[in-house]
Structure formats: C-alpha cells, structure tokens
C-alpha cells in the first residue's frame, strides 16, 4: 500500500502490534452497506483494438497511416448521479491516469448503499485548476510522473504520441500533449431508462475521434500540439466524442 | 515469551512473521516531499540492523571469487556510486557490456532495474552482480558459505532477521535496504526547491530550458529534458515501462535489443532505462555503454546527433527549436548559450553531502 511517510522512532512493541492489528482488520470483508461497481475502458482506433507500437492505422483525415506509441489521459472528478442530477457518490482523490497499453482498463468503486440507484455517471478528461497548482500527490497525480509539465502549468492531461507514415516521405512524429485547466471536458452519461441497479459500465475510447469531430486535426498541418494554447483549445473541442458507452451490466 | 506475546502469537503467525528478535526502525531517514511517496516490499521493511548489515556486505570484497571486488568497487561513493568507466572490469578481466549505474534515489523512478529493465525488484537485482562471471563471479552458495564461516556475520544476520542461518534472500534484503537509504536531497537544486538558496541567472535559464518543450510555432525554446527526466527526481517515470526510451543513440543497423529482450516486443528494441541525472557531473561517462565522456558530448548528441531508427521515440523526432525540415539532422537545435545554460543547470544537481555522508561510506575506513 502506498503511503508517504517519515520514519518515526516509536516504541518497538507498540509499533508491532499496530502493524499486526491493521493487517487483520484490512483483511476483513468490506462493510455490508457498500456496493461494488466496476467501470471499464477499452481503447480503439477506427473501431479496431489499439495496439501500441507496431500496429498501423488509417489516417482518419487523409492519406497514409499512423502508429501509436503512447496514449494516456487523466480521468477525474468521477461522480454518480440520480436522474435529477443529485450527486449520490463523489469519488475521493478522483484522478486516474488511464494508460492504454493493449489491455482494457478497469476502475473499481465501492459505493455506499445510498448511492446504488444511480443512473447517470459524470467524469472529466482533464485536470481542474486547483489540482494543476498542487505539487503533492493526489490519486494518480504525480509531479514526478510522465504527465507533469512544469510547476507553473501543472499537468498535461492527455498524451498521444506516435508516427505518421506516408509513402516515399519521411516519418512524421505525432506529439499531442494537451493541458491547461480550461480545456477540461466533462462527460455526463445518462444511463436511463435502465431502472435496475447497475453493476458495471463499459466504455470505449475511440482515439481517431481526437482528430475529427468539431475540428479536423490534420496530421500534415498539425502533427504536434504542446504549449500552444490556441492549438490545445482547438483539439480539445473534439474531446466530447472520445468516450462512448459500450455496455451496461445490471443486477439480474 | 510473556503472556501478552503468547496471546498475540496467532496474530504474528497470521502476518507471516515468526521472528523473536525485533529489529528497530531506522533513524534519521528523511526524504523531500517533492519526491513523492514510495513503496517498500512488506517482507523487507527498512530496519537499522538490515541497513547496517547491507552496508557491510556492500563494501565486503569477500563477496567476489577473488576476494578483491565488492559492490563498492564499481559503485564508488565519491562518484555518486559509479566508477568513472564506460565498461567495468570484474574478476574475469573482460569488460562488462554496460556501464555501472549510479545508485541514487532508488525508492523512486522506474520500478525496473538494469539498463534493460530485466529485474523488477531491488532485492533480486542485488544478487546478479555477485554471481555474474564478469563482475564478482561468486555463486551465491559460496557467498553464503563464506559469510556463515565468518565470526561476526551470523550474529549480524540474527539481529537483522532473527536467525543466524544466512540465506540468499537475507543477503538480498540487506543489500536492497542499504541501497534504499542512498537518497540524494541536498544538491544546490534541492536547496533551491526548498527555498533555502537562490540559483544564478544562468542556472535558472538552464532549468527553464530543461523543463520546456520547444514550440517553434509560438517561439518557445527549450531542451525538453523534462519530457523524459522528471522535474524533481530527474529520473525516468515510475509507471510501467514509461521510464525506458530510445533516445536516438543508434540507427537500426546497430540497435541493441534493450527493453525488447524483456517484453519480447519489436517496438521496444533500442529502449533503455532513463537514469536519474542527480550528481550527473560526477558520473561520466554517459549512456548505457558510456559512449559520451562529457556533458558537452551528451548535449551535442541531443542537439544535432540523434540517429533515426524504427523505434526512435516520437518525442526525440519531434523536439526541435526549429521548424522540422527533411534535410536537417534530427535533434533539438539549440544555441551555444542555451547548451551551456543546460549544462550549468545540470551542475546544480551535484550533492556534496551525498558523496561524503559517512552513513553511506565504507564502514572499515
């Protein structure tokens, strides 16, 4: 279990019992008044499974193919709502770095019974302005992590890196590092008219939609977006189509 | 055992520990908050006795077949635990393939060890050099025999692990524990981060270039070191294999397998561990094979010497202070004064206290 700590010189005997007792209690079952919910994300490119490194995919906006070396983003501020938009559950320290690397990603939640009848889920792709100024670790936010930009701008919240290949042309590197709090995008998925309890939700992340939708991001004219605020804002307009519901599983 | 202990005996057994002797938690262990949290394996907590035993073993030349080479022979404190060589020479006299890595801040950064990331825990890693025929050349059973026969070691193992019976695991545990205490946190850069000192204008300029990803379209200039070397630790990243990169040292013809030998993926060929840059001014020569003798050579490599290969990191291909042209060499294309400033910043990572701290030194001197 991760913990940040300073080693303190507490008495040996007491210290040991605390460790053993904690080990016992943590092995106990979770309390009966919680429900387990799982949320799965699978990354696709043009409808095909994302395979990092070797696979090549059709350019969504023109000629040629591209590969993906790196695709990850921060999912943050996850909440479960009822149909009147009341927040039934708000995940603590809700900053998950989803690093897509050939496998689906599963988030596990243990929610209180009072939240079990949720029928909307809300989350963001992005980092809010408060978290962007914080250099301590909260959830997966890590100032020494791969998403850190610098201590004035905070974090990049979405990274896509790869290569663009065209016949008889040099390889063009694709580098999309999107940050800035104002580019955070919030999703609300309305899961009604399902009226039984939801156990799990599966979402697909269609990577090609990052480059089309509200704005076309052409690999030839815009192969790289980093600190340029205008460009970051431009591509962020496409975030809304990045995530789609795949399936919802309910109590039988 | 007294009544209290007997009553809780089942608790101890349940937690998988039947030690009678309780080693003490280590004292005076500090780490800066900006390094973030760290994990310790629950089987090997940091104890005073374990760390002290590990230090004795680290400096003990009897852990080699010739009785002349210890861990410290290739990991010398005054060189931030490197040896100043491109390839080390062990008992066989045949130079090692790879350069000795600096042992620093091992609680953070990539969770895989060796240049190719082939071992995922420090305990296991520590036994490899002892047995490698081109390093210390001593099979672990022979190491155990020597230590068991020593008048002092069995008692020290007993104090650390509750038994005089020496095992490979306990050797590994104590070496790992000692190495975990090698924390460098008092360089000029650290003192600046803690608000204790100011950096010079040049040092600040170098730091800014280090942290900035250049964007010619908006006139932003930088060396983009921070996209691979984290901003406070200056090491590779700790998630998965994110801390392993192909930084353009070789073209396809000469590319070594690197991380590919661990993952089996063609796309990982030529990727090596991104090391910490702490004390980098002391740890020449540079790269996995020690091919660059100076920081100037390193910066020149990144500036205009990057070699293309199929697995070259897209960041290496894309990073440039000039708009990419097809006839231009790959590299960052910095000015002379920018290169100088970056090197001056790198010098702020030197930690005089780390390289002289008696807690990390040879206990026999």
Coordinates of C-alpha atoms in Angstrom, one line a residue:
Chain A
X1 CA 0.0 0.0 0.0
X2 CA 1.4 3.4 -1.0
X3 CA 1.9 5.8 1.9
X4 CA 4.1 8.9 2.2
X5 CA 5.8 8.9 5.5
X6 CA 8.6 9.9 7.7
X7 CA 10.0 7.0 9.7
X8 CA 9.3 7.8 13.3
X9 CA 11.1 6.1 16.2
X10 CA 8.1 4.8 18.1
X11 CA 8.4 2.1 20.7
X12 CA 9.1 -1.2 19.1
X13 CA 6.4 -3.2 20.9
X14 CA 3.5 -0.9 20.3
X15 CA 4.6 -0.3 16.8
X16 CA 4.5 -4.0 16.0
X17 CA 1.0 -4.6 17.4
X18 CA -0.3 -1.7 15.4
X19 CA 1.1 -3.3 12.2
X20 CA -0.4 -6.7 13.0
X21 CA -3.8 -5.4 14.0
X22 CA -4.0 -3.3 10.9
X23 CA -3.2 -6.4 8.9
X24 CA -6.1 -8.2 10.4
X25 CA -8.7 -5.5 10.0
X26 CA -7.7 -4.8 6.4
X27 CA -8.1 -8.5 5.6
X28 CA -11.7 -8.4 6.8
X29 CA -14.6 -8.1 4.2
X30 CA -15.8 -4.6 3.3
X31 CA -18.8 -3.5 5.3
X32 CA -22.2 -4.8 4.1
X33 CA -23.6 -1.4 3.3
X34 CA -21.4 -0.9 0.2
X35 CA -21.9 -2.0 -3.4
X36 CA -19.1 -2.7 -5.8
X37 CA -19.2 -1.1 -9.2
X38 CA -16.7 -1.5 -12.0
X39 CA -16.0 0.8 -14.9
X40 CA -14.1 -0.5 -17.9
X41 CA -12.4 1.5 -20.7
X42 CA -11.2 -0.1 -23.9
X43 CA -9.2 2.0 -26.5
X44 CA -9.9 1.6 -30.2
X45 CA -8.6 3.2 -33.3
X46 CA -11.0 3.3 -36.2
X47 CA -13.0 0.6 -34.4
X48 CA -10.0 -1.7 -34.1
X49 CA -8.3 -2.6 -30.8
X50 CA -5.4 -0.2 -30.0
X51 CA -2.1 -2.0 -30.1
X52 CA 0.8 0.1 -29.0
X53 CA 3.9 0.3 -31.2
X54 CA 3.7 -1.9 -34.2
X55 CA 0.2 -1.6 -35.5
X56 CA -0.6 0.9 -38.2
X57 CA -4.0 2.6 -38.6
X58 CA -5.6 4.5 -41.4
X59 CA -5.2 8.3 -41.2
X60 CA -8.7 9.4 -40.2
X61 CA -8.4 12.7 -42.2
X62 CA -6.5 11.7 -45.3
X63 CA -3.7 9.7 -46.8
X64 CA -1.3 7.5 -45.1
X65 CA -1.2 5.5 -41.8
X66 CA -0.2 6.2 -38.3
X67 CA 1.0 4.2 -35.3
X68 CA 0.5 4.9 -31.6
X69 CA 3.5 4.8 -29.2
X70 CA 1.7 6.4 -26.2
X71 CA -1.9 7.1 -25.4
X72 CA -3.0 8.1 -21.9
X73 CA -5.2 10.7 -20.2
X74 CA -6.4 11.7 -16.8
X75 CA -9.9 10.8 -15.9
X76 CA -11.0 13.0 -13.0
X77 CA -13.8 14.0 -10.6
X78 CA -15.9 10.9 -11.1
X79 CA -19.4 11.1 -9.7
X80 CA -22.6 9.1 -9.8
X81 CA -25.9 10.9 -10.1
X82 CA -29.6 10.3 -9.9
X83 CA -32.0 11.3 -12.7
X84 CA -32.5 14.7 -11.0
X85 CA -28.7 15.3 -11.2
X86 CA -28.2 14.9 -7.4
X87 CA -24.8 13.7 -6.7
X88 CA -25.1 10.3 -4.9
X89 CA -21.4 9.5 -4.9
X90 CA -18.4 11.6 -5.4
X91 CA -15.1 9.6 -5.7
X92 CA -12.4 10.9 -3.3
X93 CA -9.0 11.8 -4.8
X94 CA -10.5 11.2 -8.2
X95 CA -7.6 11.5 -10.5
X96 CA -6.9 8.3 -12.6
X97 CA -4.2 8.1 -15.2
X98 CA -5.5 5.8 -17.8
X99 CA -2.5 4.4 -19.7
X100 CA -3.7 2.4 -22.6
X101 CA -1.4 -0.4 -23.5
X102 CA -3.1 -3.2 -25.3
X103 CA -5.4 -4.1 -22.4
X104 CA -8.7 -2.7 -21.2
X105 CA -8.5 -0.6 -18.0
X106 CA -10.9 -1.3 -15.1
X107 CA -11.7 1.2 -12.3
X108 CA -13.3 -0.3 -9.2
X109 CA -15.5 1.6 -6.9
X110 CA -17.1 0.7 -3.6
X111 CA -20.0 3.0 -3.2
X112 CA -22.3 3.4 -0.2
X113 CA -25.8 1.7 -0.4
X114 CA -27.4 5.1 -0.5
X115 CA -25.8 5.6 -4.0
X116 CA -26.8 2.3 -5.5
X117 CA -29.7 3.6 -7.6
X118 CA -27.6 6.0 -9.6
X119 CA -28.5 6.2 -13.3
X120 CA -26.0 8.8 -14.5
X121 CA -22.3 8.9 -14.4
X122 CA -20.2 12.0 -14.7
X123 CA -16.5 12.4 -15.1
X124 CA -14.0 14.6 -16.8
X125 CA -11.0 14.3 -19.1
X126 CA -8.7 16.9 -17.8
X127 CA -7.2 18.4 -14.6
X128 CA -9.1 21.1 -12.7
X129 CA -7.3 24.4 -11.9
X130 CA -6.8 23.6 -8.2
X131 CA -5.1 20.2 -8.9
X132 CA -3.0 21.8 -11.5
X133 CA -1.4 24.1 -8.9
X134 CA -0.8 21.3 -6.4
X135 CA 2.6 19.5 -6.3
X136 CA 1.7 16.9 -3.8
X137 CA 0.4 13.5 -4.9
X138 CA -3.4 13.1 -5.1
X139 CA -4.7 9.9 -6.8
X140 CA -2.5 9.3 -9.8
X141 CA -1.3 12.9 -9.9
X142 CA 2.4 12.8 -9.5
X143 CA 4.7 15.8 -10.1
X144 CA 7.5 13.4 -11.0
X145 CA 5.2 11.4 -13.3
X146 CA 5.1 11.4 -17.1
X147 CA 2.2 13.8 -17.3
X148 CA 3.9 16.6 -15.3
X149 CA 4.6 19.7 -17.4
X150 CA 6.2 22.1 -15.0
X151 CA 5.1 23.6 -11.8
X152 CA 3.6 26.7 -13.3
X153 CA 1.3 24.9 -15.9
X154 CA 0.7 21.8 -13.9
X155 CA -0.1 18.7 -15.9
X156 CA -0.7 17.7 -19.4
X157 CA -4.0 15.7 -19.1
X158 CA -3.9 13.9 -22.4
X159 CA -0.9 12.5 -24.3
X160 CA -0.9 10.9 -27.7
X161 CA 2.4 10.1 -29.3
X162 CA 3.1 8.2 -32.5
X163 CA 4.3 8.3 -36.0
X164 CA 2.6 9.3 -39.3
X165 CA 3.7 7.4 -42.4
X166 CA 3.2 8.3 -46.0
X167 CA 4.6 6.5 -49.0
X168 CA 8.0 7.9 -50.0
X169 CA 8.0 10.5 -47.3
X170 CA 10.0 10.9 -44.0
X171 CA 8.3 9.6 -40.9
X172 CA 6.4 12.5 -39.2
X173 CA 6.3 12.4 -35.4
X174 CA 2.9 12.9 -33.9
X175 CA 3.1 14.6 -30.5
X176 CA -0.1 15.8 -28.8
X177 CA 0.3 17.0 -25.3
X178 CA -2.8 18.6 -24.1
X179 CA -3.1 20.6 -20.9
X180 CA -4.4 23.7 -19.3
X181 CA -7.4 23.6 -16.9
X182 CA -9.7 25.4 -19.3
X183 CA -9.6 22.5 -21.7
X184 CA -11.0 20.1 -19.2
X185 CA -14.1 18.4 -20.7
X186 CA -16.8 16.9 -18.6
X187 CA -19.0 14.0 -19.7
X188 CA -22.4 13.1 -18.3
X189 CA -23.7 9.7 -19.5
X190 CA -27.4 9.2 -18.9
X191 CA -27.9 5.5 -18.3
X192 CA -31.7 5.7 -18.1
X193 CA -34.2 4.2 -18.9
X194 CA -32.4 1.3 -17.1
X195 CA -34.3 1.1 -13.8
X196 CA -32.5 -1.8 -12.1
X197 CA -29.2 -1.4 -10.2
X198 CA -26.1 -1.0 -12.4
X199 CA -23.1 -3.2 -11.6
X200 CA -20.7 -2.3 -14.2
X201 CA -20.3 0.0 -17.2
X202 CA -18.1 -0.4 -20.2
X203 CA -16.9 2.5 -22.3
X204 CA -14.9 2.6 -25.5
X205 CA -12.4 5.3 -26.2
X206 CA -12.2 5.9 -29.9
X207 CA -8.8 7.5 -30.5
X208 CA -9.5 8.6 -34.0
X209 CA -12.2 10.9 -32.7
X210 CA -9.5 13.1 -31.1
X211 CA -8.6 14.2 -34.6
X212 CA -12.1 14.9 -36.0
X213 CA -15.4 16.0 -34.8
X214 CA -15.8 19.7 -34.1
X215 CA -12.4 20.3 -35.6
X216 CA -10.2 18.5 -38.0
X217 CA -6.7 17.9 -36.7
X218 CA -4.7 17.2 -39.8
X219 CA -1.5 15.2 -39.3
X220 CA 0.2 17.1 -42.1
X221 CA -0.6 20.6 -41.0
X222 CA -0.8 20.0 -37.2
X223 CA 1.3 17.0 -36.3
X224 CA 2.2 18.4 -32.9
X225 CA 0.4 20.4 -30.2
X226 CA 2.2 21.2 -27.0
X227 CA 2.3 24.5 -25.2
X228 CA 0.5 26.5 -27.8
X229 CA -2.7 27.5 -26.0
X230 CA -4.8 28.2 -29.1
X231 CA -4.0 24.8 -30.6
X232 CA -4.6 23.0 -27.4
X233 CA -8.0 24.6 -27.2
X234 CA -8.7 23.7 -30.8
X235 CA -8.1 20.0 -30.4
X236 CA -9.9 19.9 -27.0
X237 CA -13.1 20.7 -28.8
X238 CA -13.0 17.1 -30.0
X239 CA -12.8 15.5 -26.6
X240 CA -16.5 15.2 -26.3
X241 CA -16.6 12.3 -28.8
X242 CA -13.6 10.5 -27.4
X243 CA -15.6 8.3 -25.0
X244 CA -18.7 6.3 -25.9
X245 CA -20.8 3.8 -23.9
X246 CA -20.2 0.3 -24.9
X247 CA -22.3 -1.7 -22.4
X248 CA -24.0 -1.6 -19.1
X249 CA -24.5 -4.6 -16.8
X250 CA -27.3 -4.7 -14.3
X251 CA -28.4 -6.9 -11.4
X252 CA -30.4 -9.9 -12.7
Chain B
X1 CA 7.7 -15.2 25.6
X2 CA 5.5 -13.4 28.1
X3 CA 1.7 -13.9 28.4
X4 CA 0.9 -10.8 26.2
X5 CA 3.1 -12.2 23.4
X6 CA 1.6 -15.7 23.6
X7 CA -1.9 -14.3 23.4
X8 CA -0.9 -12.5 20.2
X9 CA 1.1 -15.3 18.8
X10 CA -1.6 -16.2 16.3
X11 CA -1.5 -12.6 15.1
X12 CA 2.2 -12.8 14.4
X13 CA 1.8 -16.1 12.6
X14 CA -1.1 -14.7 10.5
X15 CA 1.1 -11.9 9.5
X16 CA 3.7 -14.4 8.4
X17 CA 6.5 -13.5 10.7
X18 CA 7.9 -15.7 13.4
X19 CA 10.8 -13.6 14.4
X20 CA 11.7 -13.5 18.1
X21 CA 14.1 -10.5 17.7
X22 CA 12.5 -7.3 16.6
X23 CA 14.9 -5.1 14.6
X24 CA 14.4 -1.4 15.1
X25 CA 13.0 1.0 12.6
X26 CA 15.9 3.1 11.1
X27 CA 16.5 6.5 12.5
X28 CA 17.0 9.8 10.7
X29 CA 15.6 8.7 7.4
X30 CA 14.3 11.7 5.5
X31 CA 13.1 12.3 2.0
X32 CA 11.9 15.5 0.4
X33 CA 8.1 15.8 -0.1
X34 CA 8.7 16.7 -3.8
X35 CA 10.0 13.2 -4.4
X36 CA 6.5 11.9 -3.6
X37 CA 5.5 8.7 -1.9
X38 CA 7.3 5.4 -2.2
X39 CA 6.6 1.7 -1.6
X40 CA 8.5 -0.8 0.4
X41 CA 8.0 -4.5 0.0
X42 CA 6.2 -5.7 3.1
X43 CA 8.7 -8.6 3.5
X44 CA 11.6 -6.2 3.7
X45 CA 10.8 -3.1 5.8
X46 CA 13.7 -0.7 6.4
X47 CA 15.4 -1.6 9.7
X48 CA 18.5 -0.3 11.4
X49 CA 20.1 -3.7 11.5
X50 CA 19.1 -4.6 8.0
X51 CA 20.6 -1.4 6.6
X52 CA 23.8 -1.7 8.6
X53 CA 24.3 -5.3 7.5
X54 CA 23.6 -4.3 3.9
X55 CA 26.3 -1.6 4.2
X56 CA 28.9 -4.1 5.5
X57 CA 28.1 -6.5 2.6
X58 CA 28.2 -3.7 0.0
X59 CA 31.7 -2.9 0.9
X60 CA 32.9 -6.5 1.5
X61 CA 35.3 -7.8 -1.1
X62 CA 34.9 -11.3 0.1
X63 CA 31.6 -11.4 -1.9
X64 CA 33.8 -12.0 -5.0
X65 CA 35.6 -15.1 -6.2
X66 CA 39.0 -13.3 -5.9
X67 CA 38.2 -11.6 -2.6
X68 CA 39.2 -8.3 -4.3
X69 CA 36.0 -6.9 -5.6
X70 CA 32.9 -5.6 -3.7
X71 CA 29.8 -3.8 -4.9
X72 CA 31.6 -0.6 -4.0
X73 CA 34.4 -1.3 -6.5
X74 CA 32.0 -0.4 -9.3
X75 CA 29.8 1.8 -7.2
X76 CA 32.1 4.3 -5.6
X77 CA 30.6 6.9 -3.3
X78 CA 32.7 9.8 -4.4
X79 CA 31.4 9.2 -8.0
X80 CA 27.8 9.0 -6.8
X81 CA 28.2 5.3 -6.8
X82 CA 29.5 4.8 -10.3
X83 CA 33.1 4.0 -11.3
X84 CA 34.1 6.5 -13.9
X85 CA 34.4 3.8 -16.6
X86 CA 32.4 3.1 -19.8
X87 CA 32.7 -0.6 -19.0
X88 CA 33.6 -2.0 -15.6
X89 CA 36.3 -4.7 -15.1
X90 CA 35.4 -7.5 -12.8
X91 CA 37.0 -10.8 -11.8
X92 CA 37.3 -12.1 -15.3
X93 CA 39.1 -9.1 -16.7
X94 CA 36.5 -9.0 -19.6
X95 CA 34.9 -5.5 -19.7
X96 CA 31.1 -5.5 -18.9
X97 CA 28.8 -4.7 -21.7
X98 CA 27.1 -1.9 -19.9
X99 CA 28.2 1.0 -17.7
X100 CA 27.9 1.0 -14.0
X101 CA 24.7 2.8 -13.0
X102 CA 24.5 5.4 -10.2
X103 CA 22.8 4.1 -7.1
X104 CA 20.7 7.0 -6.0
X105 CA 17.1 7.6 -5.1
X106 CA 16.2 4.0 -5.8
X107 CA 12.9 4.3 -3.9
X108 CA 11.5 6.4 -6.8
X109 CA 11.7 6.4 -10.6
X110 CA 11.4 3.3 -12.7
X111 CA 10.4 0.1 -10.9
X112 CA 12.6 -2.0 -13.1
X113 CA 16.4 -2.3 -12.7
X114 CA 19.4 -2.7 -15.0
X115 CA 19.7 -0.7 -18.2
X116 CA 17.2 -3.1 -19.9
X117 CA 14.8 -3.3 -17.0
X118 CA 15.0 -7.1 -16.7
X119 CA 14.5 -7.2 -12.9
X120 CA 11.5 -5.7 -11.2
X121 CA 12.8 -5.6 -7.6
X122 CA 15.9 -4.4 -6.0
X123 CA 16.3 -7.5 -3.8
X124 CA 16.6 -9.8 -6.8
X125 CA 18.8 -7.3 -8.6
X126 CA 21.4 -7.2 -5.9
X127 CA 22.2 -10.9 -6.3
X128 CA 23.0 -10.7 -10.0
X129 CA 26.3 -8.7 -9.9
X130 CA 27.6 -11.0 -7.1
X131 CA 27.2 -14.1 -9.4
X132 CA 27.9 -12.5 -12.8
X133 CA 31.2 -14.1 -14.1
X134 CA 32.3 -10.7 -15.4
X135 CA 31.5 -8.9 -12.2
X136 CA 32.1 -10.5 -8.8
X137 CA 32.0 -14.1 -10.1
X138 CA 30.8 -15.8 -6.9
X139 CA 28.0 -18.3 -6.9
X140 CA 25.6 -17.4 -4.1
X141 CA 26.0 -20.7 -2.3
X142 CA 29.8 -19.9 -2.0
X143 CA 28.9 -16.4 -0.7
X144 CA 26.7 -17.9 2.0
X145 CA 29.5 -20.4 3.0
X146 CA 32.0 -17.5 3.4
X147 CA 29.6 -15.4 5.4
X148 CA 28.5 -18.3 7.6
X149 CA 32.1 -19.1 8.5
X150 CA 32.8 -15.5 9.5
X151 CA 32.9 -14.9 13.2
X152 CA 30.7 -11.8 13.1
X153 CA 28.2 -12.2 10.2
X154 CA 25.9 -14.9 11.7
X155 CA 25.2 -12.7 14.7
X156 CA 24.5 -9.7 12.5
X157 CA 22.1 -11.7 10.4
X158 CA 20.4 -12.9 13.6
X159 CA 19.9 -9.3 14.7
X160 CA 18.5 -8.2 11.4
X161 CA 16.4 -11.3 10.5
X162 CA 16.0 -13.4 13.7
X163 CA 18.3 -16.3 12.8
X164 CA 22.0 -17.0 12.3
X165 CA 21.1 -19.0 9.3
X166 CA 22.3 -17.0 6.3
X167 CA 20.3 -17.3 3.1
X168 CA 20.4 -15.7 -0.4
X169 CA 17.2 -13.9 0.4
X170 CA 18.6 -12.2 3.5
X171 CA 21.7 -11.1 1.7
X172 CA 19.4 -9.6 -1.0
X173 CA 17.2 -8.0 1.6
X174 CA 20.0 -6.3 3.5
X175 CA 21.8 -5.1 0.3
X176 CA 18.5 -3.7 -1.0
X177 CA 17.8 -2.0 2.3
X178 CA 21.2 -0.2 2.4
X179 CA 20.8 0.9 -1.2
X180 CA 17.3 2.4 -0.5
X181 CA 18.9 4.7 2.1
X182 CA 21.1 6.3 -0.6
X183 CA 19.0 9.4 -1.0
X184 CA 20.4 12.5 -2.6
X185 CA 18.5 15.5 -1.5
X186 CA 21.0 18.3 -0.7
X187 CA 22.2 19.5 -4.0
X188 CA 22.0 23.2 -5.0
X189 CA 18.8 22.3 -6.9
X190 CA 17.3 20.7 -3.8
X191 CA 18.2 23.7 -1.6
X192 CA 16.6 26.0 -4.2
X193 CA 13.4 23.8 -4.3
X194 CA 13.2 24.1 -0.5
X195 CA 13.6 27.9 -0.7
X196 CA 17.0 27.8 1.1
X197 CA 19.1 29.4 -1.6
X198 CA 18.7 31.2 -4.9
X199 CA 20.0 29.9 -8.2
X200 CA 22.1 32.2 -10.5
X201 CA 20.5 33.7 -13.6
X202 CA 22.3 31.2 -15.8
X203 CA 21.3 28.3 -13.6
X204 CA 17.6 29.4 -13.7
X205 CA 17.9 29.8 -17.5
X206 CA 19.2 26.3 -17.8
X207 CA 16.4 25.0 -15.6
X208 CA 13.8 26.7 -17.7
X209 CA 15.3 25.2 -20.9
X210 CA 15.5 21.8 -19.2
X211 CA 11.7 21.9 -18.3
X212 CA 10.5 23.4 -21.6
X213 CA 9.2 21.6 -24.7
X214 CA 10.1 23.8 -27.6
X215 CA 7.3 25.0 -29.9
X216 CA 8.7 26.9 -32.9
X217 CA 5.1 28.0 -33.9
X218 CA 4.9 30.1 -30.7
X219 CA 8.6 30.9 -30.4
X220 CA 9.0 28.8 -27.2
X221 CA 12.5 27.4 -26.9
X222 CA 13.7 24.5 -24.7
X223 CA 15.8 21.4 -24.4
X224 CA 12.7 19.3 -23.4
X225 CA 14.7 17.2 -20.9
X226 CA 11.7 17.2 -18.6
X227 CA 9.6 15.0 -21.0
X228 CA 11.8 12.1 -20.1
X229 CA 13.7 13.2 -16.9
X230 CA 11.1 14.1 -14.2
X231 CA 11.2 17.6 -12.9
X232 CA 12.3 17.0 -9.3
X233 CA 13.8 13.5 -9.3
X234 CA 15.3 13.9 -12.8
X235 CA 14.8 10.2 -13.4
X236 CA 12.6 8.2 -15.7
X237 CA 9.0 7.7 -14.8
X238 CA 7.7 5.0 -12.5
X239 CA 4.6 3.8 -14.4
X240 CA 5.0 0.6 -16.3
X241 CA 7.9 0.9 -18.7
X242 CA 7.4 4.6 -19.3
X243 CA 10.9 5.2 -18.0
X244 CA 12.5 3.3 -20.9
X245 CA 13.2 5.2 -24.1
X246 CA 15.0 5.1 -27.4
X247 CA 16.9 8.4 -27.4
X248 CA 18.5 8.1 -30.8
X249 CA 21.9 6.7 -29.9
X250 CA 21.9 4.1 -32.7
X251 CA 20.5 3.6 -36.1
X252 CA 18.6 0.3 -37.0
X253 CA 21.8 -1.5 -38.0
X254 CA 23.4 -1.0 -34.6
X255 CA 20.3 -1.0 -32.4
X256 CA 20.7 -3.3 -29.4
X257 CA 17.6 -5.1 -28.0
X258 CA 17.4 -3.3 -24.7
X259 CA 13.8 -3.5 -23.3
X260 CA 12.8 -5.8 -26.1
X261 CA 14.7 -8.6 -24.5
X262 CA 12.3 -8.3 -21.5
X263 CA 9.0 -7.6 -23.2
X264 CA 9.6 -9.5 -26.5
X265 CA 8.1 -6.6 -28.4
X266 CA 9.8 -5.4 -31.5
X267 CA 8.6 -1.9 -30.7
X268 CA 10.8 -1.9 -27.6
X269 CA 14.0 -2.5 -29.4
X270 CA 16.7 0.0 -28.5
X271 CA 14.9 1.3 -25.5
X272 CA 17.0 1.7 -22.3
X273 CA 16.3 3.0 -18.8
X274 CA 16.2 6.7 -18.4
X275 CA 18.5 7.3 -15.5
X276 CA 18.4 9.9 -12.7
X277 CA 20.5 13.0 -13.5
X278 CA 21.3 13.6 -9.9
X279 CA 25.1 14.1 -9.5
X280 CA 25.4 13.8 -13.3
X281 CA 28.5 16.0 -13.3
X282 CA 30.2 13.2 -11.3
X283 CA 29.0 10.2 -13.1
X284 CA 30.8 10.3 -16.5
X285 CA 31.0 8.6 -18.9
X286 CA 27.3 8.7 -20.1
X287 CA 24.7 6.4 -21.6
X288 CA 24.3 2.6 -21.2
X289 CA 27.6 1.9 -22.8
X290 CA 29.4 5.0 -21.6
X291 CA 30.0 6.3 -25.1
X292 CA 29.9 10.0 -24.2
X293 CA 32.8 11.3 -22.0
X294 CA 31.4 14.7 -21.1
X295 CA 28.1 16.5 -20.6
X296 CA 29.0 18.6 -23.7
X297 CA 29.0 15.5 -25.8
X298 CA 25.7 14.4 -24.3
X299 CA 24.1 17.8 -25.1
X300 CA 25.6 17.8 -28.6
X301 CA 24.0 14.4 -29.2
X302 CA 20.6 15.7 -28.3
X303 CA 21.3 18.9 -30.2
X304 CA 22.1 17.5 -33.6
X305 CA 23.4 13.9 -33.3
X306 CA 20.2 11.9 -32.9
X307 CA 20.1 8.8 -35.1
X308 CA 17.0 7.6 -36.7
X309 CA 15.6 4.1 -36.1
X310 CA 12.2 2.5 -36.3
X311 CA 11.7 2.7 -32.6
X312 CA 13.1 6.2 -32.1
X313 CA 10.9 7.9 -29.6
X314 CA 8.4 10.3 -31.3
X315 CA 9.5 13.0 -28.8
X316 CA 13.1 12.7 -30.0
X317 CA 11.9 13.0 -33.5
X318 CA 9.6 15.9 -32.9
X319 CA 11.6 18.0 -30.4
X320 CA 13.2 20.9 -32.2
X321 CA 13.7 24.6 -31.7
X322 CA 13.5 25.0 -35.5
X323 CA 10.6 24.0 -37.7
X324 CA 11.3 20.5 -39.0
X325 CA 12.9 20.3 -42.4
X326 CA 13.6 17.0 -44.1
X327 CA 17.2 17.7 -44.9
X328 CA 18.1 18.7 -41.3
X329 CA 19.7 16.4 -38.8
X330 CA 17.5 15.2 -36.1
X331 CA 17.9 17.0 -32.9
X332 CA 16.9 19.9 -30.7
X333 CA 19.0 22.6 -32.5
X334 CA 19.8 24.8 -29.5
X335 CA 22.1 27.8 -29.5
X336 CA 25.6 27.6 -27.9
X337 CA 24.5 29.7 -24.9
X338 CA 21.4 27.5 -24.4
X339 CA 23.5 24.4 -24.4
X340 CA 25.9 26.0 -21.9
X341 CA 23.0 27.0 -19.6
X342 CA 21.6 23.5 -19.6
X343 CA 25.0 22.1 -18.5
X344 CA 25.3 24.8 -15.8
X345 CA 21.9 23.7 -14.5
X346 CA 22.9 20.1 -14.5
X347 CA 25.8 21.0 -12.3
X348 CA 23.3 22.2 -9.7
X349 CA 22.3 18.5 -9.3
X350 CA 25.7 17.7 -7.6
X351 CA 25.2 16.9 -3.9
X352 CA 28.4 17.2 -1.9
X353 CA 26.8 15.8 1.2
X354 CA 25.6 12.6 -0.6
X355 CA 29.1 11.8 -1.8
X356 CA 30.7 12.3 1.6
X357 CA 27.9 11.1 4.0
X358 CA 29.5 8.7 6.5
X359 CA 26.3 6.7 6.7
X360 CA 26.9 5.6 3.1
X361 CA 30.7 5.1 3.4
X362 CA 32.9 2.1 3.9
X363 CA 32.5 1.1 7.5
X364 CA 36.0 -0.3 7.6
X365 CA 37.6 3.0 6.9

